[in-house]
Amino acid sequence: KDTPLDARSHVIRCSRRPPSPQIRRILGMAPGQKVYQLERIRFVHGVPISLQVSYIPAHLCLGLEKQDLSKEALYAVLEREHGVSFLRAEEFIEPVLADEYVARHLKIAVGSPVFLVERSSYMFNDQLGEFRRAHMRGDLYRYRIDLR
């Protein structure tokens, strides 16, 4: 029997800001629009397992920085507080080596293998509502795909 993961997060930053040109292009935003950049470390049994950076168009979730995202799932907060729900997501996974920033936050050596997982989450109108880059520890993370 699986044990509960006891998953929790530490929020490094949650700020409203202009997106980089790359993020603006990915999210299909107009110049001048802002995003929330949410950066979190996810833990399982007290061990840092992933460093996640989410980009969400700010108009979808004004006031997001006031929410306690350390104890609650981002998608639950978005749905309950902002009426934002996602119907589907696409993920790309590739092995990469941890740079200094990732290594420091995940408490691993620079150059350690990690998975880079890029997720695009879509709302009911097939509009992109979140783009996330997550670095997952290669020594602790296992990815499951259920094909039907």
N, CA, C and O of each residue as an XYZ file, in Angstrom:
592
protein
N       0.856     -1.189      0.000
C       0.000      0.000      0.000
C       0.896      1.244      0.000
O       1.875      1.330      0.741
N       0.529      2.200     -0.852
C       1.296      3.443     -0.915
C       1.031      4.295      0.321
O      -0.080      4.332      0.850
N       2.082      4.976      0.763
C       1.909      5.896      1.878
C       1.642      7.284      1.323
O       2.068      7.596      0.210
N       0.936      8.132      2.089
C       0.696      9.497      1.613
C       2.031     10.208      1.384
O       3.003      9.982      2.104
N       2.056     11.054      0.385
C       3.297     11.727      0.036
C       3.662     12.853      0.983
O       4.817     13.278      1.012
N       2.696     13.353      1.771
C       2.981     14.453      2.673
C       3.604     15.600      1.883
O       4.561     16.225      2.339
N       3.061     15.873      0.703
C       3.631     16.891     -0.177
C       3.310     18.280      0.351
O       2.188     18.561      0.770
N       4.307     19.132      0.321
C       4.110     20.532      0.675
C       5.020     21.372     -0.194
O       5.875     20.852     -0.910
N       4.825     22.680     -0.123
C       5.598     23.597     -0.949
C       6.206     24.695     -0.105
O       5.692     25.053      0.955
N       7.305     25.217     -0.596
C       7.869     26.450     -0.057
C       7.841     27.453     -1.200
O       8.449     27.228     -2.247
N       7.133     28.566     -0.998
C       7.030     29.580     -2.043
C       8.251     30.489     -1.968
O       8.475     31.164     -0.964
N       9.036     30.497     -3.040
C      10.194     31.381     -3.132
C       9.739     32.777     -3.520
O      10.184     33.775     -2.953
N       8.826     32.827     -4.516
C       8.307     34.126     -4.945
C       6.977     33.933     -5.637
O       6.749     32.938     -6.325
N       6.108     34.904     -5.441
C       4.854     34.988     -6.187
C       4.657     36.468     -6.467
O       4.247     37.225     -5.587
N       4.952     36.877     -7.695
C       4.902     38.299     -8.010
C       4.267     38.533     -9.365
O       4.352     37.705    -10.272
N       3.628     39.691     -9.475
C       3.030     40.122    -10.736
C       4.061     40.955    -11.459
O       4.603     41.907    -10.898
N       4.338     40.597    -12.717
C       5.426     41.251    -13.431
C       5.219     41.147    -14.932
O       4.413     40.341    -15.397
N       5.946     41.960    -15.692
C       5.909     41.785    -17.142
C       6.617     40.472    -17.496
O       7.667     40.168    -16.929
N       6.055     39.697    -18.420
C       6.715     38.445    -18.798
C       7.898     38.712    -19.713
O       7.969     39.752    -20.368
N       8.822     37.769    -19.753
C       9.898     37.849    -20.731
C       9.260     37.707    -22.118
O       8.139     37.212    -22.234
N       9.963     38.134    -23.165
C       9.406     37.949    -24.514
C       9.051     36.482    -24.803
O       8.037     36.204    -25.444
N       9.880     35.551    -24.333
C       9.607     34.134    -24.571
C       8.311     33.697    -23.884
O       7.486     33.025    -24.502
N       8.125     34.062    -22.632
C       6.920     33.675    -21.892
C       5.687     34.361    -22.489
O       4.627     33.744    -22.596
N       5.820     35.631    -22.877
C       4.700     36.336    -23.517
C       4.270     35.600    -24.791
O       3.076     35.448    -25.053
N       5.256     35.144    -25.583
C       4.956     34.418    -26.819
C       4.291     33.075    -26.517
O       3.300     32.717    -27.152
N       4.832     32.335    -25.552
C       4.260     31.028    -25.194
C       2.809     31.173    -24.755
O       1.953     30.389    -25.163
N       2.531     32.178    -23.920
C       1.174     32.368    -23.390
C       0.269     33.126    -24.363
O      -0.930     33.253    -24.114
N       0.820     33.628    -25.459
C       0.013     34.349    -26.442
C      -0.539     35.658    -25.918
O      -1.682     36.018    -26.201
N       0.278     36.375    -25.147
C      -0.165     37.610    -24.509
C       0.244     38.827    -25.327
O       1.214     38.794    -26.084
N      -0.516     39.896    -25.157
C      -0.200     41.157    -25.821
C       0.859     41.916    -25.017
O       0.950     41.753    -23.800
N       1.656     42.743    -25.693
C       2.611     43.580    -24.960
C       1.881     44.417    -23.907
O       0.771     44.898    -24.137
N       2.520     44.579    -22.758
C       1.925     45.367    -21.686
C       1.147     44.541    -20.676
O       0.903     45.002    -19.561
N       0.751     43.318    -21.050
C       0.047     42.460    -20.094
C       1.053     41.855    -19.118
O       2.229     41.692    -19.442
N       0.576     41.528    -17.928
C       1.453     40.981    -16.898
C       1.090     39.536    -16.587
O      -0.011     39.066    -16.874
N       2.068     38.847    -15.986
C       1.872     37.481    -15.520
C       2.161     37.422    -14.033
O       2.854     38.275    -13.479
N       1.615     36.399    -13.402
C       2.107     36.025    -12.087
C       3.202     35.007    -12.318
O       3.028     34.033    -13.051
N       4.337     35.250    -11.677
C       5.423     34.279    -11.682
C       5.458     33.665    -10.293
O       5.756     34.336     -9.306
N       5.149     32.381    -10.238
C       5.105     31.652     -8.977
C       6.234     30.645     -8.979
O       6.276     29.740     -9.812
N       7.142     30.809     -8.047
C       8.287     29.897     -7.955
C       8.205     29.165     -6.624
O       8.143     29.776     -5.557
N       8.208     27.822     -6.718
C       8.042     27.002     -5.513
C       9.006     25.834     -5.509
O       9.409     25.326     -6.555
N       9.365     25.423     -4.303
C      10.067     24.159     -4.108
C       9.027     23.196     -3.554
O       8.349     23.503     -2.573
N       8.903     22.039     -4.179
C       7.973     21.017     -3.707
C       8.760     19.977     -2.915
O       9.845     19.562     -3.323
N       8.205     19.564     -1.785
C       8.845     18.607     -0.891
C       8.000     17.348     -0.774
O       6.774     17.409     -0.864
N       8.644     16.221     -0.576
C       7.976     14.978     -0.222
C       8.725     14.421      0.986
O       9.931     14.182      0.927
N       8.003     14.223      2.062
C       8.600     13.764      3.324
C       9.778     14.648      3.733
O      10.794     14.155      4.222
N       9.633     15.951      3.528
C      10.656     16.904      3.947
C      11.848     17.020      3.012
O      12.772     17.783      3.295
N      11.855     16.287      1.909
C      12.980     16.300      0.967
C      12.575     17.108     -0.274
O      11.524     16.846     -0.859
N      13.399     18.092     -0.683
C      13.046     18.849     -1.886
C      13.124     17.962     -3.122
O      14.165     17.365     -3.400
N      12.022     17.876     -3.862
C      11.978     16.989     -5.024
C      11.868     17.761     -6.330
O      12.293     17.268     -7.375
N      11.295     18.985     -6.286
C      11.210     19.742     -7.532
C      11.224     21.243     -7.277
O      10.793     21.733     -6.233
N      11.733     21.941     -8.268
C      11.723     23.402     -8.300
C      10.829     23.775     -9.464
O      11.135     23.455    -10.613
N       9.721     24.455     -9.174
C       8.726     24.761    -10.194
C       8.560     26.261    -10.355
O       8.498     27.001     -9.373
N       8.487     26.700    -11.600
C       8.183     28.093    -11.901
C       6.971     28.107    -12.823
O       7.024     27.604    -13.946
N       5.872     28.693    -12.331
C       4.636     28.798    -13.098
C       4.442     30.229    -13.559
O       4.752     31.177    -12.838
N       3.924     30.373    -14.777
C       3.582     31.677    -15.337
C       2.101     31.635    -15.685
O       1.658     30.787    -16.460
N       1.331     32.569    -15.097
C      -0.111     32.602    -15.276
C      -0.494     34.026    -15.662
O      -0.084     34.966    -14.981
N      -1.270     34.220    -16.736
C      -1.708     35.571    -17.062
C      -2.382     36.218    -15.849
O      -3.308     35.651    -15.269
N      -1.911     37.405    -15.474
C      -2.350     38.033    -14.223
C      -3.845     38.314    -14.190
O      -4.457     38.247    -13.124
N      -4.444     38.624    -15.330
C      -5.877     38.955    -15.320
C      -6.746     37.761    -14.906
O      -7.911     37.934    -14.548
N      -6.181     36.560    -14.955
C      -6.946     35.369    -14.560
C      -7.028     35.198    -13.049
O      -7.929     34.521    -12.554
N      -6.103     35.800    -12.312
C      -6.015     35.483    -10.876
C      -5.494     36.654    -10.057
O      -4.572     36.486     -9.259
N      -6.068     37.834    -10.241
C      -5.618     39.004     -9.490
C      -5.678     38.726     -7.990
O      -6.665     38.189     -7.487
N      -4.627     39.090     -7.292
C      -4.545     38.841     -5.857
C      -3.928     37.505     -5.500
O      -3.925     37.118     -4.331
N      -3.404     36.792     -6.486
C      -2.828     35.468     -6.221
C      -1.737     35.518     -5.155
O      -1.575     34.570     -4.387
N      -0.990     36.621     -5.107
C       0.109     36.724     -4.145
C      -0.378     36.729     -2.697
O       0.419     36.544     -1.777
N      -1.679     36.938     -2.486
C      -2.233     36.951     -1.128
C      -2.646     35.554     -0.658
O      -2.976     35.374      0.515
N      -2.633     34.568     -1.552
C      -3.048     33.211     -1.207
C      -1.885     32.445     -0.575
O      -0.724     32.678     -0.911
N      -2.205     31.530      0.341
C      -1.170     30.679      0.936
C      -0.972     29.456      0.045
O      -1.687     28.461      0.167
N       0.003     29.546     -0.846
C       0.259     28.468     -1.796
C       1.281     27.460     -1.276
O       1.747     26.601     -2.025
N       1.628     27.565      0.009
C       2.562     26.600      0.579
C       1.844     25.344      1.051
O       2.452     24.277      1.136
N       0.563     25.461      1.357
C      -0.175     24.319      1.893
C      -1.272     23.827      0.964
O      -1.838     22.755      1.179
N      -1.577     24.611     -0.075
C      -2.685     24.254     -0.959
C      -2.203     24.144     -2.390
O      -1.279     24.850     -2.796
N      -2.820     23.268     -3.150
C      -2.459     23.084     -4.551
C      -2.850     24.328     -5.347
O      -3.923     24.896     -5.144
N      -1.975     24.736     -6.245
C      -2.215     25.907     -7.082
C      -3.542     25.791     -7.822
O      -4.334     26.734     -7.822
N      -3.794     24.647     -8.451
C      -5.013     24.504     -9.258
C      -6.265     24.589     -8.398
O      -7.285     25.102     -8.858
N      -6.217     24.100     -7.162
C      -7.367     24.201     -6.260
C      -7.652     25.661     -5.923
O      -8.811     26.076     -5.899
N      -6.611     26.436     -5.665
C      -6.776     27.862     -5.359
C      -7.304     28.603     -6.585
O      -8.208     29.431     -6.470
N      -6.742     28.306     -7.755
C      -7.200     28.987     -8.970
C      -8.681     28.712     -9.229
O      -9.425     29.613     -9.617
N      -9.102     27.480     -9.016
C     -10.503     27.141     -9.272
C     -11.428     27.765     -8.233
O     -12.434     28.383     -8.583
N     -11.092     27.603     -6.965
C     -11.965     28.084     -5.885
C     -12.024     29.610     -5.821
O     -13.108     30.183     -5.705
N     -10.884     30.261     -5.895
C     -10.818     31.713     -5.681
C     -10.992     32.533     -6.959
O     -11.401     33.693     -6.899
N     -10.684     31.938     -8.114
C     -10.657     32.718     -9.347
C     -11.490     32.113    -10.477
O     -11.568     32.694    -11.560
N     -12.111     30.959    -10.242
C     -12.945     30.340    -11.262
C     -12.174     29.827    -12.463
O     -12.740     29.645    -13.541
N     -10.872     29.591    -12.276
C     -10.034     29.097    -13.368
C      -9.869     27.596    -13.209
O      -9.371     27.126    -12.186
N     -10.288     26.842    -14.220
C     -10.068     25.401    -14.170
C      -9.475     24.948    -15.496
O      -9.695     25.555    -16.544
N      -8.734     23.888    -15.416
C      -8.024     23.375    -16.580
C      -8.630     22.046    -17.016
O      -8.994     21.209    -16.190
N      -8.728     21.871    -18.331
C      -9.289     20.644    -18.873
C      -8.229     19.691    -19.388
O      -8.427     18.476    -19.400
N      -7.107     20.241    -19.812
C      -6.066     19.374    -20.356
C      -4.721     20.065    -20.230
O      -4.631     21.278    -20.039
N      -3.676     19.250    -20.342
C      -2.317     19.778    -20.291
C      -1.431     18.964    -21.217
O      -1.677     17.783    -21.462
N      -0.399     19.616    -21.723
C       0.640     18.952    -22.505
C       1.935     19.087    -21.721
O       2.231     20.146    -21.167
N       2.703     18.007    -21.679
C       3.992     18.059    -20.997
C       5.087     17.546    -21.909
O       4.903     16.594    -22.668
N       6.219     18.197    -21.814
C       7.440     17.746    -22.462
C       8.440     17.469    -21.357
O       8.604     18.277    -20.442
N       9.111     16.323    -21.441
C      10.071     15.920    -20.419
C      11.410     15.670    -21.089
O      11.488     14.980    -22.105
N      12.468     16.240    -20.510
C      13.797     15.955    -21.035
C      14.798     15.908    -19.888
O      14.670     16.642    -18.908
N      15.786     15.045    -20.019
C      16.837     15.005    -18.997
C      17.791     16.173    -19.217
O      18.195     16.460    -20.344
N      18.142     16.838    -18.124
C      19.117     17.931    -18.160
C      19.991     17.807    -16.913
O      19.740     16.971    -16.045
N      21.006     18.638    -16.838
C      21.881     18.675    -15.661
C      21.571     19.923    -14.847
O      21.345     20.998    -15.402
N      21.562     19.773    -13.543
C      21.219     20.880    -12.648
C      22.279     21.966    -12.703
O      23.472     21.699    -12.558
N      21.823     23.200    -12.914
C      22.744     24.334    -12.803
C      22.845     24.718    -11.323
O      22.251     24.064    -10.466
N      23.586     25.763    -11.036
C      23.836     26.141     -9.645
C      22.540     26.506     -8.921
O      22.346     26.131     -7.764
N      21.661     27.231     -9.594
C      20.413     27.680     -8.976
C      19.524     26.485     -8.617
O      19.028     26.387     -7.495
N      19.330     25.589     -9.569
C      18.505     24.398     -9.341
C      19.143     23.523     -8.266
O      18.459     23.053     -7.357
N      20.439     23.307     -8.369
C      21.139     22.449     -7.402
C      21.003     22.989     -5.980
O      20.766     22.227     -5.043
N      21.152     24.292     -5.821
C      21.060     24.904     -4.485
C      19.676     24.679     -3.880
O      19.563     24.327     -2.706
N      18.632     24.880     -4.667
C      17.280     24.746     -4.134
C      16.864     23.292     -3.915
O      16.061     23.005     -3.027
N      17.402     22.377     -4.715
C      17.052     20.970     -4.550
C      18.047     20.217     -3.666
O      17.897     19.021     -3.418
N      19.068     20.942     -3.195
C      20.086     20.365     -2.299
C      20.778     19.163     -2.941
O      20.913     18.101     -2.332
N      21.210     19.360     -4.182
C      21.954     18.349     -4.927
C      23.197     19.002     -5.506
O      23.328     20.225     -5.477
N      24.098     18.204     -6.025
C      25.327     18.735     -6.610
C      25.044     19.354     -7.979
O      24.195     18.871     -8.728
N      25.768     20.426     -8.292
C      25.715     20.999     -9.629
C      26.089     19.894    -10.619
O      27.040     19.148    -10.391
N      25.344     19.794    -11.707
C      25.607     18.764    -12.705
C      24.863     17.463    -12.464
O      24.976     16.528    -13.257
N      24.095     17.393    -11.367
C      23.292     16.191    -11.113
C      22.196     16.074    -12.168
O      21.684     17.089    -12.643
N      21.828     14.834    -12.544
C      20.754     14.679    -13.522
C      19.400     15.047    -12.911
O      19.062     14.629    -11.804
N      18.643     15.836    -13.660
C      17.274     16.192    -13.282
C      16.408     16.093    -14.536
O      16.908     16.109    -15.661
N      15.108     15.992    -14.316
C      14.174     16.052    -15.427
C      13.660     17.477    -15.526
O      13.261     18.066    -14.521
N      13.667     18.031    -16.720
C      13.001     19.300    -16.983
C      11.640     18.958    -17.568
O      11.545     18.346    -18.632
N      10.588     19.358    -16.860
C       9.223     19.088    -17.298
C       8.571     20.434    -17.613
O       8.409     21.277    -16.731
N       8.203     20.621    -18.869
C       7.494     21.834    -19.270
C       6.035     21.475    -19.508
O       5.718     20.603    -20.317
N       5.156     22.160    -18.792
C       3.719     21.872    -18.884
C       2.968     23.106    -19.363
O       3.179     24.215    -18.872
N       2.090     22.889    -20.332
C       1.151     23.916    -20.785
C      -0.240     23.424    -20.426
O      -0.678     22.377    -20.903
N      -0.941     24.188    -19.576
C      -2.270     23.790    -19.106
C      -3.326     24.679    -19.749
O      -3.219     25.906    -19.752
N      -4.355     24.022    -20.296
C      -5.375     24.717    -21.079
C      -6.718     24.728    -20.367
O      -7.116     23.756    -19.725
N      -7.414     25.873    -20.502
C      -8.736     26.043    -19.917
C      -9.800     25.553    -20.894
O      -9.480     25.033    -21.963
N     -11.081     25.726    -20.514
C     -12.198     25.176    -21.291
C     -12.227     25.660    -22.733
O     -12.658     24.918    -23.615
N     -11.780     26.886    -22.997
C     -11.832     27.436    -24.351
C     -10.541     27.167    -25.119
O     -10.259     27.816    -26.126
N      -9.764     26.208    -24.633
C      -8.467     25.845    -25.214
C      -7.471     26.991    -25.163
O      -6.524     27.051    -25.947
N      -7.701     27.891    -24.233
C      -6.779     29.002    -24.004
C      -5.745     28.562    -22.965
O      -6.081     27.944    -21.955
N      -4.504     28.888    -23.233
C      -3.428     28.527    -22.309
C      -3.530     29.380    -21.047
O      -3.505     30.609    -21.120
N      -3.645     28.728    -19.893
C      -3.812     29.439    -18.629
C      -2.625     29.346    -17.699
O      -2.521     30.119    -16.747
N      -1.719     28.401    -17.964
C      -0.502     28.298    -17.150
C       0.579     27.630    -17.987
O       0.333     26.654    -18.695
N       1.768     28.177    -17.885
C       2.951     27.521    -18.427
C       3.889     27.316    -17.258
O       4.153     28.244    -16.494
N       4.398     26.089    -17.116
C       5.249     25.756    -15.968
C       6.514     25.065    -16.435
O       6.491     24.220    -17.331
N       7.617     25.442    -15.808
C       8.875     24.720    -15.961
C       9.228     24.152    -14.594
O       9.316     24.882    -13.606
N       9.427     22.845    -14.553
C       9.775     22.196    -13.292
C      11.047     21.386    -13.479
O      11.194     20.646    -14.451
N      11.951     21.537    -12.544
C      13.142     20.688    -12.495
C      12.902     19.669    -11.396
O      12.753     20.025    -10.227
N      12.867     18.394    -11.778
C      12.559     17.308    -10.863
C      13.819     16.479    -10.619
O      14.537     16.134    -11.557
N      14.075     16.168     -9.366
C      15.280     15.395     -9.046
C      15.284     14.041     -9.752
O      14.341     13.260     -9.625
N      16.351     13.776    -10.493
C      16.470     12.531    -11.235
C      16.663     11.313    -10.346
O      16.379     10.190    -10.763
N      17.144     11.523     -9.122
C      17.372     10.391     -8.216
C      16.128     10.026     -7.408
O      16.095      8.965     -6.783
N      15.111     10.879     -7.408
C      13.920     10.621     -6.590
C      12.619     10.615     -7.376
O      11.608     10.109     -6.889
N      12.628     11.158     -8.559
C      11.394     11.338     -9.307
C      11.166     10.191    -10.273
O      12.089      9.730    -10.944
N       9.950      9.749    -10.331
C       9.546      8.694    -11.254
C       8.304      9.179    -11.977
O       7.351      9.630    -11.342
N       8.305      9.093    -13.296
C       7.203      9.611    -14.088
C       6.323      8.463    -14.561
O       6.821      7.442    -15.035
N       5.021      8.636    -14.429
C       4.089      7.595    -14.844
C       3.203      8.121    -15.964
O       2.671      9.229    -15.884
N       3.054      7.327    -16.992
C       2.164      7.656    -18.100
C       1.194      6.492    -18.250
O       1.594      5.332    -18.350
N      -0.085      6.829    -18.263
C      -1.130      5.830    -18.395
C      -1.734      5.962    -19.797
O      -2.478      6.907    -20.061
N      -1.425      5.038    -20.683
C      -1.922      5.083    -22.050
C      -3.173      4.226    -22.157
O      -3.191      3.087    -21.691
N      -4.213      4.768    -22.766
C      -5.482      4.027    -22.898
C      -5.898      3.981    -24.341
O      -6.937      3.405    -24.666
